[in-house]
Structure formats: C-alpha cells, structure tokens
mmCIF file of C-alpha atoms in Angstrom:
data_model
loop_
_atom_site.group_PDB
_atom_site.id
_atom_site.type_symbol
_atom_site.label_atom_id
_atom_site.label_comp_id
_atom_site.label_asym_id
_atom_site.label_seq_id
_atom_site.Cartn_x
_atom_site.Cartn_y
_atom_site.Cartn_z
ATOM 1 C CA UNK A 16 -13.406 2.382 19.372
ATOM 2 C CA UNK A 17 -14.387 5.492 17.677
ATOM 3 C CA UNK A 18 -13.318 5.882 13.760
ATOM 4 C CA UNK A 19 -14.849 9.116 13.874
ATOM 5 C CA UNK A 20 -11.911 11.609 11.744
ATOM 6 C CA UNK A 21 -11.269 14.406 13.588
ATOM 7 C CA UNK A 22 -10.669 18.064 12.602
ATOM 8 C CA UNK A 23 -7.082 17.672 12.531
ATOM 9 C CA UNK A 24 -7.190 13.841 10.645
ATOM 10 C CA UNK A 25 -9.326 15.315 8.367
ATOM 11 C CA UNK A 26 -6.864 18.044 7.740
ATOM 12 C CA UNK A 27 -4.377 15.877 7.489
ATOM 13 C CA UNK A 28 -6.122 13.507 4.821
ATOM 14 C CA UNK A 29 -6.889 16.578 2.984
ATOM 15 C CA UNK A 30 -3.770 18.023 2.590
ATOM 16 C CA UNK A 31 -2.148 14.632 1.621
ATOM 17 C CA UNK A 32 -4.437 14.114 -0.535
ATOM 18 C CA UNK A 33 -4.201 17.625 -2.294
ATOM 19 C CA UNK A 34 -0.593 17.224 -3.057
ATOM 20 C CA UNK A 35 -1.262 13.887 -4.743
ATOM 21 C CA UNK A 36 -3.930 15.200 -6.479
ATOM 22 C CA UNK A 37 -1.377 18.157 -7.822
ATOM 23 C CA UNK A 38 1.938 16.141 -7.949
ATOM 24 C CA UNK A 39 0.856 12.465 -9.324
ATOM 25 C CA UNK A 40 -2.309 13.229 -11.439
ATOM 26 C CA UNK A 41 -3.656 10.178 -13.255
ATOM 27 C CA UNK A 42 -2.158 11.190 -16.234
ATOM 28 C CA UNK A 43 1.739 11.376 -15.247
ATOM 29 C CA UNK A 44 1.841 7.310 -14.244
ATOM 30 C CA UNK A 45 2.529 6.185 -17.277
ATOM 31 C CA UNK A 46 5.702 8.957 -16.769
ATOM 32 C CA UNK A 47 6.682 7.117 -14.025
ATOM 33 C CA UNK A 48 7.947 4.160 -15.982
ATOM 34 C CA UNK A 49 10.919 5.950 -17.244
ATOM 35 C CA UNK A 50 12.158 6.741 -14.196
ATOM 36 C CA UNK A 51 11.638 2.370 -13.158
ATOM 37 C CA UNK A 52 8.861 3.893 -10.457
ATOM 38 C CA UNK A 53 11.004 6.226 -8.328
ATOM 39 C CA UNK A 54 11.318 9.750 -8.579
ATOM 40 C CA UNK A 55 13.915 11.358 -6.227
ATOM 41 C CA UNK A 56 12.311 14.714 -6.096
ATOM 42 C CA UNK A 57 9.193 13.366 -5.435
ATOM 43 C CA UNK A 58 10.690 11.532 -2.648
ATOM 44 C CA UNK A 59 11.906 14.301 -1.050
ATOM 45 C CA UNK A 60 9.105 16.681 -1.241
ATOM 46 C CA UNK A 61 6.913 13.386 0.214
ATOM 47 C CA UNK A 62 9.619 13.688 3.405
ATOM 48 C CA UNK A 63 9.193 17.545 3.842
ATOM 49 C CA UNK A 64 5.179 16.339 3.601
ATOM 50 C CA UNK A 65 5.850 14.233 6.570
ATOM 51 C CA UNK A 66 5.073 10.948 5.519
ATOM 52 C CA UNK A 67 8.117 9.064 6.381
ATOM 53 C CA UNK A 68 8.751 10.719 10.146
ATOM 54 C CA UNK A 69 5.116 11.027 10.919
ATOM 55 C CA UNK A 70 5.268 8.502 13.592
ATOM 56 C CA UNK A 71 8.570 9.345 15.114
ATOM 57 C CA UNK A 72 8.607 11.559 18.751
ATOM 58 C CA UNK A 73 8.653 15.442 18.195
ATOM 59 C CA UNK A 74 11.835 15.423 20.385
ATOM 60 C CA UNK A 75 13.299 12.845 17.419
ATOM 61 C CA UNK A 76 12.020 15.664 14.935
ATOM 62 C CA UNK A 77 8.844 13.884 13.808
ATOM 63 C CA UNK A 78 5.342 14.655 13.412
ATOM 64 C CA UNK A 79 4.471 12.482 16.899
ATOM 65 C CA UNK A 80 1.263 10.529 15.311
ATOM 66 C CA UNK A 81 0.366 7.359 15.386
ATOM 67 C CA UNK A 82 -0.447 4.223 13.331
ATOM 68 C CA UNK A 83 -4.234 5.525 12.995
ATOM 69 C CA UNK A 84 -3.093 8.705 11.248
ATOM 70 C CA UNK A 85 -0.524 6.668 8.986
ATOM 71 C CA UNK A 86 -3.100 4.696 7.722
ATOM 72 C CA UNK A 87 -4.939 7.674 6.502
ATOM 73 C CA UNK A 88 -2.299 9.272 5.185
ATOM 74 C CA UNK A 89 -1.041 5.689 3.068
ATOM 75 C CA UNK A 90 -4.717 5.582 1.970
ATOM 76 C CA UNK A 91 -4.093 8.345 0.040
ATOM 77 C CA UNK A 92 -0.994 7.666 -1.325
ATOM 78 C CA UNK A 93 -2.321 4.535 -2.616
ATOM 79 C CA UNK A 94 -5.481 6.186 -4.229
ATOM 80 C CA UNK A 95 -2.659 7.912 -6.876
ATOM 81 C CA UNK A 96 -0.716 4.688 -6.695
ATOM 82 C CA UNK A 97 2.441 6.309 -5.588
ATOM 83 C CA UNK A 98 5.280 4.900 -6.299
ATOM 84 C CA UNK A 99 8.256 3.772 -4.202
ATOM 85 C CA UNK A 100 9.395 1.914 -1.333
ATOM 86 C CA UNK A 101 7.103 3.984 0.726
ATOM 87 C CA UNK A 102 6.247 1.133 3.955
ATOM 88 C CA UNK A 103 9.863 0.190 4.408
ATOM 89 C CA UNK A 104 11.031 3.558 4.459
ATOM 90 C CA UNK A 105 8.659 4.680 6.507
ATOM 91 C CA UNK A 106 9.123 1.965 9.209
ATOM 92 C CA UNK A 107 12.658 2.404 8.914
ATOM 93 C CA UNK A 108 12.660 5.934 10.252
ATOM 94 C CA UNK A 109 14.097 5.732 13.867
ATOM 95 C CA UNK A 110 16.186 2.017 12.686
ATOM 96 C CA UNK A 111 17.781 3.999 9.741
ATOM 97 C CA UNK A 112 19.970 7.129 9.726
ATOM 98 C CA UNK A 113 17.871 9.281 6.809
ATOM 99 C CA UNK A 114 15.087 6.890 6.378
ATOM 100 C CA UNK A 115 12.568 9.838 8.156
ATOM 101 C CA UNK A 116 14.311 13.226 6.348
ATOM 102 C CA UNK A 117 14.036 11.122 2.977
ATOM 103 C CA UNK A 118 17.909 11.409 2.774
ATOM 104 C CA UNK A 119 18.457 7.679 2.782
ATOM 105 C CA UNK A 120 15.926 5.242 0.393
ATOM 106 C CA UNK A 121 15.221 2.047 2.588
ATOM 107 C CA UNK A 122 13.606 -1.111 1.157
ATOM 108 C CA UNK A 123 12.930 -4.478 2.290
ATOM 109 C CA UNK A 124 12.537 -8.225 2.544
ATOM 110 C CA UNK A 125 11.546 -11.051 4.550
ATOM 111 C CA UNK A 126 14.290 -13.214 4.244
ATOM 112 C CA UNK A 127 13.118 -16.583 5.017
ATOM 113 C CA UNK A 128 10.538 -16.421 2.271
ATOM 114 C CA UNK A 129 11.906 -17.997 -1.165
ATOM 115 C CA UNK A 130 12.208 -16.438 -3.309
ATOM 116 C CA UNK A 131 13.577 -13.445 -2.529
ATOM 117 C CA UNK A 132 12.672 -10.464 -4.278
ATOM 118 C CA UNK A 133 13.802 -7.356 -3.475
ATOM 119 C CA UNK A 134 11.898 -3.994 -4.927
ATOM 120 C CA UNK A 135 13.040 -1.051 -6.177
ATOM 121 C CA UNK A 136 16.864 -2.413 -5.675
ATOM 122 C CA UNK A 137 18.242 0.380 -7.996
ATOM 123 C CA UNK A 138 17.396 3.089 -6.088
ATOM 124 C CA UNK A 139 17.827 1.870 -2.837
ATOM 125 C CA UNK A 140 20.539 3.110 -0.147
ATOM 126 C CA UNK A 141 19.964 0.480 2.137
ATOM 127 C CA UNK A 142 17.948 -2.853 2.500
ATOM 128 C CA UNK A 143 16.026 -4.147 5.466
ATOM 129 C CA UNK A 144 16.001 -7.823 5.790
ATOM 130 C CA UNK A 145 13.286 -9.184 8.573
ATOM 131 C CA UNK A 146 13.884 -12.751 9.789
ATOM 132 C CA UNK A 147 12.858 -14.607 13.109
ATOM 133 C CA UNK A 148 16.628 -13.434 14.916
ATOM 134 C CA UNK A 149 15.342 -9.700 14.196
ATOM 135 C CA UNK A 150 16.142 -6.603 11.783
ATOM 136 C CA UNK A 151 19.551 -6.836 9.712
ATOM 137 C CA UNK A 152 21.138 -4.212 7.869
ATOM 138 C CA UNK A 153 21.943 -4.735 3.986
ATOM 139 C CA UNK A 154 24.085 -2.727 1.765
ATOM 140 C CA UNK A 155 22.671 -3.123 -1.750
ATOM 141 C CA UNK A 156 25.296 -2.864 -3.776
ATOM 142 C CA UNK A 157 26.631 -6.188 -1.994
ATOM 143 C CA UNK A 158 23.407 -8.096 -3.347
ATOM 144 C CA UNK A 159 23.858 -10.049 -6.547
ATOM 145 C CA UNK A 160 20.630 -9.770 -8.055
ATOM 146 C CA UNK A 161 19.323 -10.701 -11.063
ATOM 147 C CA UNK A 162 16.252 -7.985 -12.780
ATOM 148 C CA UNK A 163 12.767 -9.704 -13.708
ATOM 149 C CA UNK A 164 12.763 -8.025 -17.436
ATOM 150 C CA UNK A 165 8.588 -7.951 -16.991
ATOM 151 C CA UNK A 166 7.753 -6.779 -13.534
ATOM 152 C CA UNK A 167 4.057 -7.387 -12.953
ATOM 153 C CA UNK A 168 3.619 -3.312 -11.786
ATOM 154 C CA UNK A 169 6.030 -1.749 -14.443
ATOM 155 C CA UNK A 170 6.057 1.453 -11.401
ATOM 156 C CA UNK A 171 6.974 -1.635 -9.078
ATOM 157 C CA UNK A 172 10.673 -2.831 -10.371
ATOM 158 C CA UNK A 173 11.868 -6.274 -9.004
ATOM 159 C CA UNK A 174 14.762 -8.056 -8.425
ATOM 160 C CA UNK A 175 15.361 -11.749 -7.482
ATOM 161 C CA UNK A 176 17.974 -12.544 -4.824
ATOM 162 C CA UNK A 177 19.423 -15.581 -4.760
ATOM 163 C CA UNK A 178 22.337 -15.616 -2.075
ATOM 164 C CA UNK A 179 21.071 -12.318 0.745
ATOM 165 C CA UNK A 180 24.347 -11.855 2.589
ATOM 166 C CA UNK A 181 23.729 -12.134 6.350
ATOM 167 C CA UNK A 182 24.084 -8.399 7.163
ATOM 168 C CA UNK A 183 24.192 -6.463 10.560
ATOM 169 C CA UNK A 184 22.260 -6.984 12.942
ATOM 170 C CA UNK A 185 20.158 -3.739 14.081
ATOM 171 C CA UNK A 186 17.502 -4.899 16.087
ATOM 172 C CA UNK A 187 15.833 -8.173 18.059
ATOM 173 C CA UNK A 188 12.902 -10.151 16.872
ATOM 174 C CA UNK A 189 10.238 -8.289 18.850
ATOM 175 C CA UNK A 190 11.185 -5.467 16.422
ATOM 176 C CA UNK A 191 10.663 -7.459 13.675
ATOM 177 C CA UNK A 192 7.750 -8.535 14.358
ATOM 178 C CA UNK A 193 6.595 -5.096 15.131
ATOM 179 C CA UNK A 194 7.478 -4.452 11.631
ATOM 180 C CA UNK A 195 5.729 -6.849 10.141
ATOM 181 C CA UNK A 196 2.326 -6.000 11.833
ATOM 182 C CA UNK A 197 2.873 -1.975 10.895
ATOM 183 C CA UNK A 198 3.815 -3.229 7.878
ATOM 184 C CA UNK A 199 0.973 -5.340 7.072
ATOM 185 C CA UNK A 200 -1.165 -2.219 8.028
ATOM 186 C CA UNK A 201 0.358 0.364 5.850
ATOM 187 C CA UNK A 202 -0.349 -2.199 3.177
ATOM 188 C CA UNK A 203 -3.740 -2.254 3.325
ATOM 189 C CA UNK A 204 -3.702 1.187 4.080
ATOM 190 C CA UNK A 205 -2.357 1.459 0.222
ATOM 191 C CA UNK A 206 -4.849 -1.039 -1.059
ATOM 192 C CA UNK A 207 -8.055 1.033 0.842
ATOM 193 C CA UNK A 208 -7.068 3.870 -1.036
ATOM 194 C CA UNK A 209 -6.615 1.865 -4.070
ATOM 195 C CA UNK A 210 -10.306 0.601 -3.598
ATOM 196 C CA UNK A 211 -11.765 3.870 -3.308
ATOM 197 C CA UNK A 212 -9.569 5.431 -6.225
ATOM 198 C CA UNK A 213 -11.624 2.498 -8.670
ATOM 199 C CA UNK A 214 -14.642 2.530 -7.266
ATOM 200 C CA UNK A 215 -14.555 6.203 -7.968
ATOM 201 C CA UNK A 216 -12.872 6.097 -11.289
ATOM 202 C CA UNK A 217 -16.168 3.494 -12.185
ATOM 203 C CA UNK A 218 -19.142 6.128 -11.270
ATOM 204 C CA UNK A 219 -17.268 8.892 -13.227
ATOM 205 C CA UNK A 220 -17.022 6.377 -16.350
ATOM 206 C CA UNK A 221 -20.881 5.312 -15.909
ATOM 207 C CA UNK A 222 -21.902 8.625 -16.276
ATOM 208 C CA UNK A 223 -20.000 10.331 -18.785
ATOM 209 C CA UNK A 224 -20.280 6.373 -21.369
ATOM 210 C CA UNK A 225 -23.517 6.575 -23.060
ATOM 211 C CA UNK A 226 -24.926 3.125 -24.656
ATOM 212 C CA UNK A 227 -28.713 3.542 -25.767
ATOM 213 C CA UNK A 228 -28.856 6.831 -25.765
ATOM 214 C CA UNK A 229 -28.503 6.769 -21.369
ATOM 215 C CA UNK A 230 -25.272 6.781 -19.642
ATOM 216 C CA UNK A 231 -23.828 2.898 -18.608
ATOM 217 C CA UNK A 232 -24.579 4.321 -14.845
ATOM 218 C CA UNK A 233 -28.278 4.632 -15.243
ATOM 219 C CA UNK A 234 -28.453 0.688 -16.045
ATOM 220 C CA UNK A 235 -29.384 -1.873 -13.221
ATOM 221 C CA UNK A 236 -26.506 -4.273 -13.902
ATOM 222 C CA UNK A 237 -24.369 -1.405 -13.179
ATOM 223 C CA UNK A 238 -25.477 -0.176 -10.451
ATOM 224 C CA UNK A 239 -25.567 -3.273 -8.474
ATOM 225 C CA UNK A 240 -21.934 -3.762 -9.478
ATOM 226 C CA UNK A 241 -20.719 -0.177 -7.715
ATOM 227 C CA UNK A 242 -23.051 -1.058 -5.105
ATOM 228 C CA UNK A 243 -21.079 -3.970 -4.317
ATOM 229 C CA UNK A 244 -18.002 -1.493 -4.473
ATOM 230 C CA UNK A 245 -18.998 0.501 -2.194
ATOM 231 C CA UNK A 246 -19.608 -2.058 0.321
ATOM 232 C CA UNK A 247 -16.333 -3.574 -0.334
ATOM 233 C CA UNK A 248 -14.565 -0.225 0.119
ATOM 234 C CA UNK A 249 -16.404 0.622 3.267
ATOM 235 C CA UNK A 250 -15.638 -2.759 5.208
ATOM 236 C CA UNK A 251 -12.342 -2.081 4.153
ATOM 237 C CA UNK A 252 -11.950 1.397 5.859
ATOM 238 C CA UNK A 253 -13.409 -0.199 9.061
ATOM 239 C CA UNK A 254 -10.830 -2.637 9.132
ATOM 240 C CA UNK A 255 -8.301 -0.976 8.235
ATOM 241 C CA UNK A 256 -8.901 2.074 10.684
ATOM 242 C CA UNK A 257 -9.376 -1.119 13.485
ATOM 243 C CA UNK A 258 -5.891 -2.299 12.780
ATOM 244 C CA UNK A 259 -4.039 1.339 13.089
ATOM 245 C CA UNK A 260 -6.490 1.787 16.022
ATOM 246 C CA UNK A 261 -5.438 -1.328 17.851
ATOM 247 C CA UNK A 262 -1.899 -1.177 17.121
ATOM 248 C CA UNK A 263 -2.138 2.734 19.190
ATOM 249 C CA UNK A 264 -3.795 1.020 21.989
ATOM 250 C CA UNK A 265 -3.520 -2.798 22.081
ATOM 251 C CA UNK A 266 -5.985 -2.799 25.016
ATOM 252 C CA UNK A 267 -9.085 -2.283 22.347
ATOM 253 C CA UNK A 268 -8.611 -6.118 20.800
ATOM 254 C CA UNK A 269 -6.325 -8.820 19.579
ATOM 255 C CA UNK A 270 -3.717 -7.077 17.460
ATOM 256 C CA UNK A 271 -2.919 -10.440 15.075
ATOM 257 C CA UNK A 272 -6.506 -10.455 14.225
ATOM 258 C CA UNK A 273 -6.793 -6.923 13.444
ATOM 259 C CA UNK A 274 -3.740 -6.574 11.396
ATOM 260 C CA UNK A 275 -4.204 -9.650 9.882
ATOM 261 C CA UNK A 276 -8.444 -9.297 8.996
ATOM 262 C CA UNK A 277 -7.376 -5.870 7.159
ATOM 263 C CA UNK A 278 -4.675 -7.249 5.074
ATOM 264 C CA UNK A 279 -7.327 -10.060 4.246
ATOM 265 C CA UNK A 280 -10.277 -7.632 3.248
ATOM 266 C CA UNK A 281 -8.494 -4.637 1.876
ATOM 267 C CA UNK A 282 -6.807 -7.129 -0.672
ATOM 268 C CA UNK A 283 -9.809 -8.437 -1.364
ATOM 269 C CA UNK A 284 -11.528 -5.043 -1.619
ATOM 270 C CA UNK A 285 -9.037 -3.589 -3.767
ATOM 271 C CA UNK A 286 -8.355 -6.715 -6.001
ATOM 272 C CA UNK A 287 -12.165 -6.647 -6.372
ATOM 273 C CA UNK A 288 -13.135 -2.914 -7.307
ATOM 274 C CA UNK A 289 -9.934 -2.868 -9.667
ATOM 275 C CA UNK A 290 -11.229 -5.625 -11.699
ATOM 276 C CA UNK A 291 -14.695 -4.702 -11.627
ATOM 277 C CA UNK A 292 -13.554 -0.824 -12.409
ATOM 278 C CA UNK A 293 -11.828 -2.400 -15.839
ATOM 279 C CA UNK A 294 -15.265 -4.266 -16.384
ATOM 280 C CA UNK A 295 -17.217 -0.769 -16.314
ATOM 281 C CA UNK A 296 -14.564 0.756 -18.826
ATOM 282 C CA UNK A 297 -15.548 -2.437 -20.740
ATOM 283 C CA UNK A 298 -12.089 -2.876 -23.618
ATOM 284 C CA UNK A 299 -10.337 -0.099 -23.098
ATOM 285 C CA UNK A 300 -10.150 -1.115 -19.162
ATOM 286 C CA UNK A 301 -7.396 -3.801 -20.406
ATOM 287 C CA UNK A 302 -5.588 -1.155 -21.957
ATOM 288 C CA UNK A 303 -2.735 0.990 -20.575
ATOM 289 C CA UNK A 304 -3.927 4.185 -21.592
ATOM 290 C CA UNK A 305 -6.930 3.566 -18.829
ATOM 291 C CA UNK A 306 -5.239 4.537 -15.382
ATOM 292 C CA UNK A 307 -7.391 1.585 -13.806
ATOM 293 C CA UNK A 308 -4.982 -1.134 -15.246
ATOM 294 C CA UNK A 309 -2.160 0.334 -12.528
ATOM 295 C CA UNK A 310 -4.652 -0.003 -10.167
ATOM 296 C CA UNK A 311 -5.328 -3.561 -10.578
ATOM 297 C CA UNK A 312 -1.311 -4.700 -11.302
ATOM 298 C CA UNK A 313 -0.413 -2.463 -8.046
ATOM 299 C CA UNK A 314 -3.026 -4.735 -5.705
ATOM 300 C CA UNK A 315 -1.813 -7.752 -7.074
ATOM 301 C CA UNK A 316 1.833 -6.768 -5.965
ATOM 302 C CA UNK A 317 0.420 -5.059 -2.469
ATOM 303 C CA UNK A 318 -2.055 -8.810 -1.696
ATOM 304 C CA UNK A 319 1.533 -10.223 -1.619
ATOM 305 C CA UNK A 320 2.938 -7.709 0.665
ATOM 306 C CA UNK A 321 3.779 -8.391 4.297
ATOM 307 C CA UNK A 322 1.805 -11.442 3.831
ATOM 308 C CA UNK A 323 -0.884 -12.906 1.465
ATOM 309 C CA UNK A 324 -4.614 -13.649 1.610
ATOM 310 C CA UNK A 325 -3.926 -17.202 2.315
ATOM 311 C CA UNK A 326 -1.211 -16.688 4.370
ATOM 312 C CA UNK A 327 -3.471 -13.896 6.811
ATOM 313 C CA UNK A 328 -6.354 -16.142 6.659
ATOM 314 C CA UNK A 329 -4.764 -19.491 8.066
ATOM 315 C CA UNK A 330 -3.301 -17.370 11.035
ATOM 316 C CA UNK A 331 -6.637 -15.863 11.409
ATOM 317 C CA UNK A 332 -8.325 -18.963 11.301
ATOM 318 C CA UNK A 333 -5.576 -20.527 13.824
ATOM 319 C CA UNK A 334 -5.947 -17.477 16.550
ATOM 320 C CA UNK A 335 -10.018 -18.067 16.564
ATOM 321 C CA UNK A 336 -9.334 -21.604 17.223
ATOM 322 C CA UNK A 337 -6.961 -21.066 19.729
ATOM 323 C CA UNK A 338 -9.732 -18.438 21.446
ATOM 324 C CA UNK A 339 -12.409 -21.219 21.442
ATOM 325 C CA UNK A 340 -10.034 -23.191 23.345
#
C-alpha cells in the first residue's frame, strides 16, 4: 500500500485547501454562528469545488475519484472546521436527487441509536435515516423535533427526535452499511485535518508568546508537548489514508479494522492536539476569541460520529479475536 500523494492528489489537496484558506479564514467562524453553521452560498460554491460528487462516475457527472482522494479532500475541510452536513451529503450523492450539484442539503441519522439527534435540521431538504433494513428517506419538515438551546459546537446545531417517522425505503442494508464505513472514514478524515490545524496553530503561538524574555517554543516542556502532536497527527494520516485505501481496494486488508482503527486514532489524535493546542495558548485557549476552542468542541461532536471510541474499539477488539480463532 503506497500513501505516497501523487501530482494530481497533491493538486487536489492544494486547491481545496486554498479555497478554505480564502473562503473560511480563522477569523470568519465566529460569523458562522449567525447563520446556526450553514451558509448556502458556501454550500454551493463547495459543490461547483467538487466535494460532494467527487466520488460519483464521470458518466453520472462526477469527478470519478475514490475514497482515498475524499479523505484528503475532508482533511482539509476539517482543518478550517467547515461547517455543514458535509459526510451525509456527500454520501448521499447518487441515493439523493441534488445531494452531488449541492441543490438538495442531505443530513443524517442512525436510527436505532437513542437518542436521536438530528444536525443541522433547519437547513436540511432531506434526512437520511440508516438502520439494519437499509437507507430510508425522511422529509424534515415531518420530524417533530425539539432544538438543544446549547449545542456543544455552536457551528454544529442539534435537534432531538423523539418519534423518526418510518420513511421510504431507498436502499438495502448492504448500502447501509456501506455508508456507515465511508462514513466513519470521512469522519476521521475531518478530525486528521482538525489535528493538524492545532498542532499547527500551537508552533505558531510558541513562537510569536514570549515568557522570560524567549518565546514559550524555545522551552523543553513545550517542545515535548508538540512533539507528541506531531506523532499523534502523523499516525493519524497513516490510518486514515489505510482506511480510504482499503475501502478502493478491499483486497489490501480487513476493511472493519481499517475503518474502524482510524475512527479510533484520529479521535484520539484530534481530541488530543485540540486540548493540548488550548494548553499552549495557556487562558486565553478557553476563550472564544482563540479559534482553537472550535477545534476542540468540533472533535468532541466528530468522536461521536458514525461511531465512538468505545464503540470502534470493542468491534476492533472483537474482529482480532475472531482472527486468532
């Protein structure tokens, strides 16, 4: 398995990440909370980009890559914590008339998991619900939902469920399932980026602080913490590069396992380098005016996404044991 980037990956990083860079700078989140974390234009210039069609066939008007490139381009989309129902959208393209051209806002849920919270239900055209019988169609505005007044991400706006209608039924269970490993994927895609974007964010702060007369960054303590950053954010990549890999050609290795050890150790990574970026910044890290505090609430919500640490570790730990067998 080579995670070598080619010329036209790295392209393709680049140029996602240079819109980022010139559409959400740092300094426009805190915007982003008077619009409840969804920005229509955005949304659409983020289609004509070619996120959400990038892995449908050219002769269905996509971009034709695969799960390998996706993850790449999510990385950077969560290194400027973009907001959005970006992973359900995208996996709806192909399911979901619009969902690829940006025309039609898709989120989602897995249904069997109490409670039910639903994100970004406002601004949603249509809702994906995943259970074990497959992929059902949801018309939001049939959902009687109640808002959580004090979302944990304020760009991340929530909604609790308590009766999800039954919906139609657009696809089997092996579909489902499908969506649930891509899903899992593009989340930890996000939460790479995420670690990078702190780790980062710390080794700018370290040198510019000065305590002593030196910058923060020239003392020990420090530099064995961003050390341990950059380890974490490098493990990270590999695995999450392995799971987009493996889902393109399940030959390689055990998809579960791949899927499932990336969702485990970018969570951990990003959860990790978020809270040790806010250390570095020392008190203003727990403020809102430092950019690192969406950071850290946005890979609390993404852990929970398409499975937890806890969750992804007991199946882990299950599939080895089944191996040894």
């Amino acid at each position: 398995m080579d995670f070598q980037l080619d010329e036209d990956q790295l392209a393709l990083r680049e140029g996602v990440r240079s819109f980022c860079d010139g559409r959400v700078p740092l300094d426009s989140l805190a915007s982003f909370e008077e619009t409840a974390g969804f920005d229509r234009s955005l949304w659409t210039e983020l289609a004509e980009l070619g996120v959400f069609n990038l892995r449908e066939p050219e002769s269905a008007g996509g971009v034709g890559l695969g799960t390998a490139d996706a993850v790449l381009v999510f990385a950077e989309l969560g290194r400027r914590v973009v907001p959005g129902p970006l992973v359900w959208s995208h996996l709806a393209a192909g399911l979901v008339k619009g969902a690829a051209t940006g025309e039609t806002v898709v989120g989602g849920v897995e249904a069997d998991i109490e409670p039910v919270l639903v994100e970004h239900l406002e601004s949603l055209d249509v809702l994906l619900a995943l259970r074990d019988t497959g992929v059902f169609r949801i018309d939001p505005r049939e959902l009687e939902a109640a808002a959580i007044a004090t979302p944990l991400d304020p760009l991340t706006p929530l909604h609790h469920v308590a009766n999800l209608p039954a919906g139609e039924k657009i696809a089997g269970p092996e579909v489902a399932q499908r969506l649930r490993l891509e899903g899992a994927t593009l989340a930890s895609a996000l939460l790479l980026g995420i670690a990078e974007a702190t780790l980062e964010m710390a080794l700018e702060y370290s040198k510019q602080r000065e305590q002593f007369g030196r910058p923060i960054g020239s003392f020990q303590a420090m530099k064995h913490m961003m050390a341990d950053m950059f380890v974490k954010q490098e493990v990270a990549r590999a695995a999450a590069y392995a799971a987009g890999a493996t889902l393109d050609q399940p030959s390689v290795g055990d998809i579960d396992r791949a899927v499932g050890s990336a969702k485990i150790i970018s969570s951990e990574a990003a959860l990790r380098n978020s809270g040790a970026c806010i250390q570095v910044h020392g008190g203003m890290g727990f403020t809102w005016e430092v950019p690192v505090h969406y950071y850290l609430k946005r890979s609390w919500v993404l852990e929970n996404c398409f499975g937890s640490i806890d969750e992804h570790s007991e199946r882990v730990a299950i599939a080895l044991a089944d191996a040894r067998e």
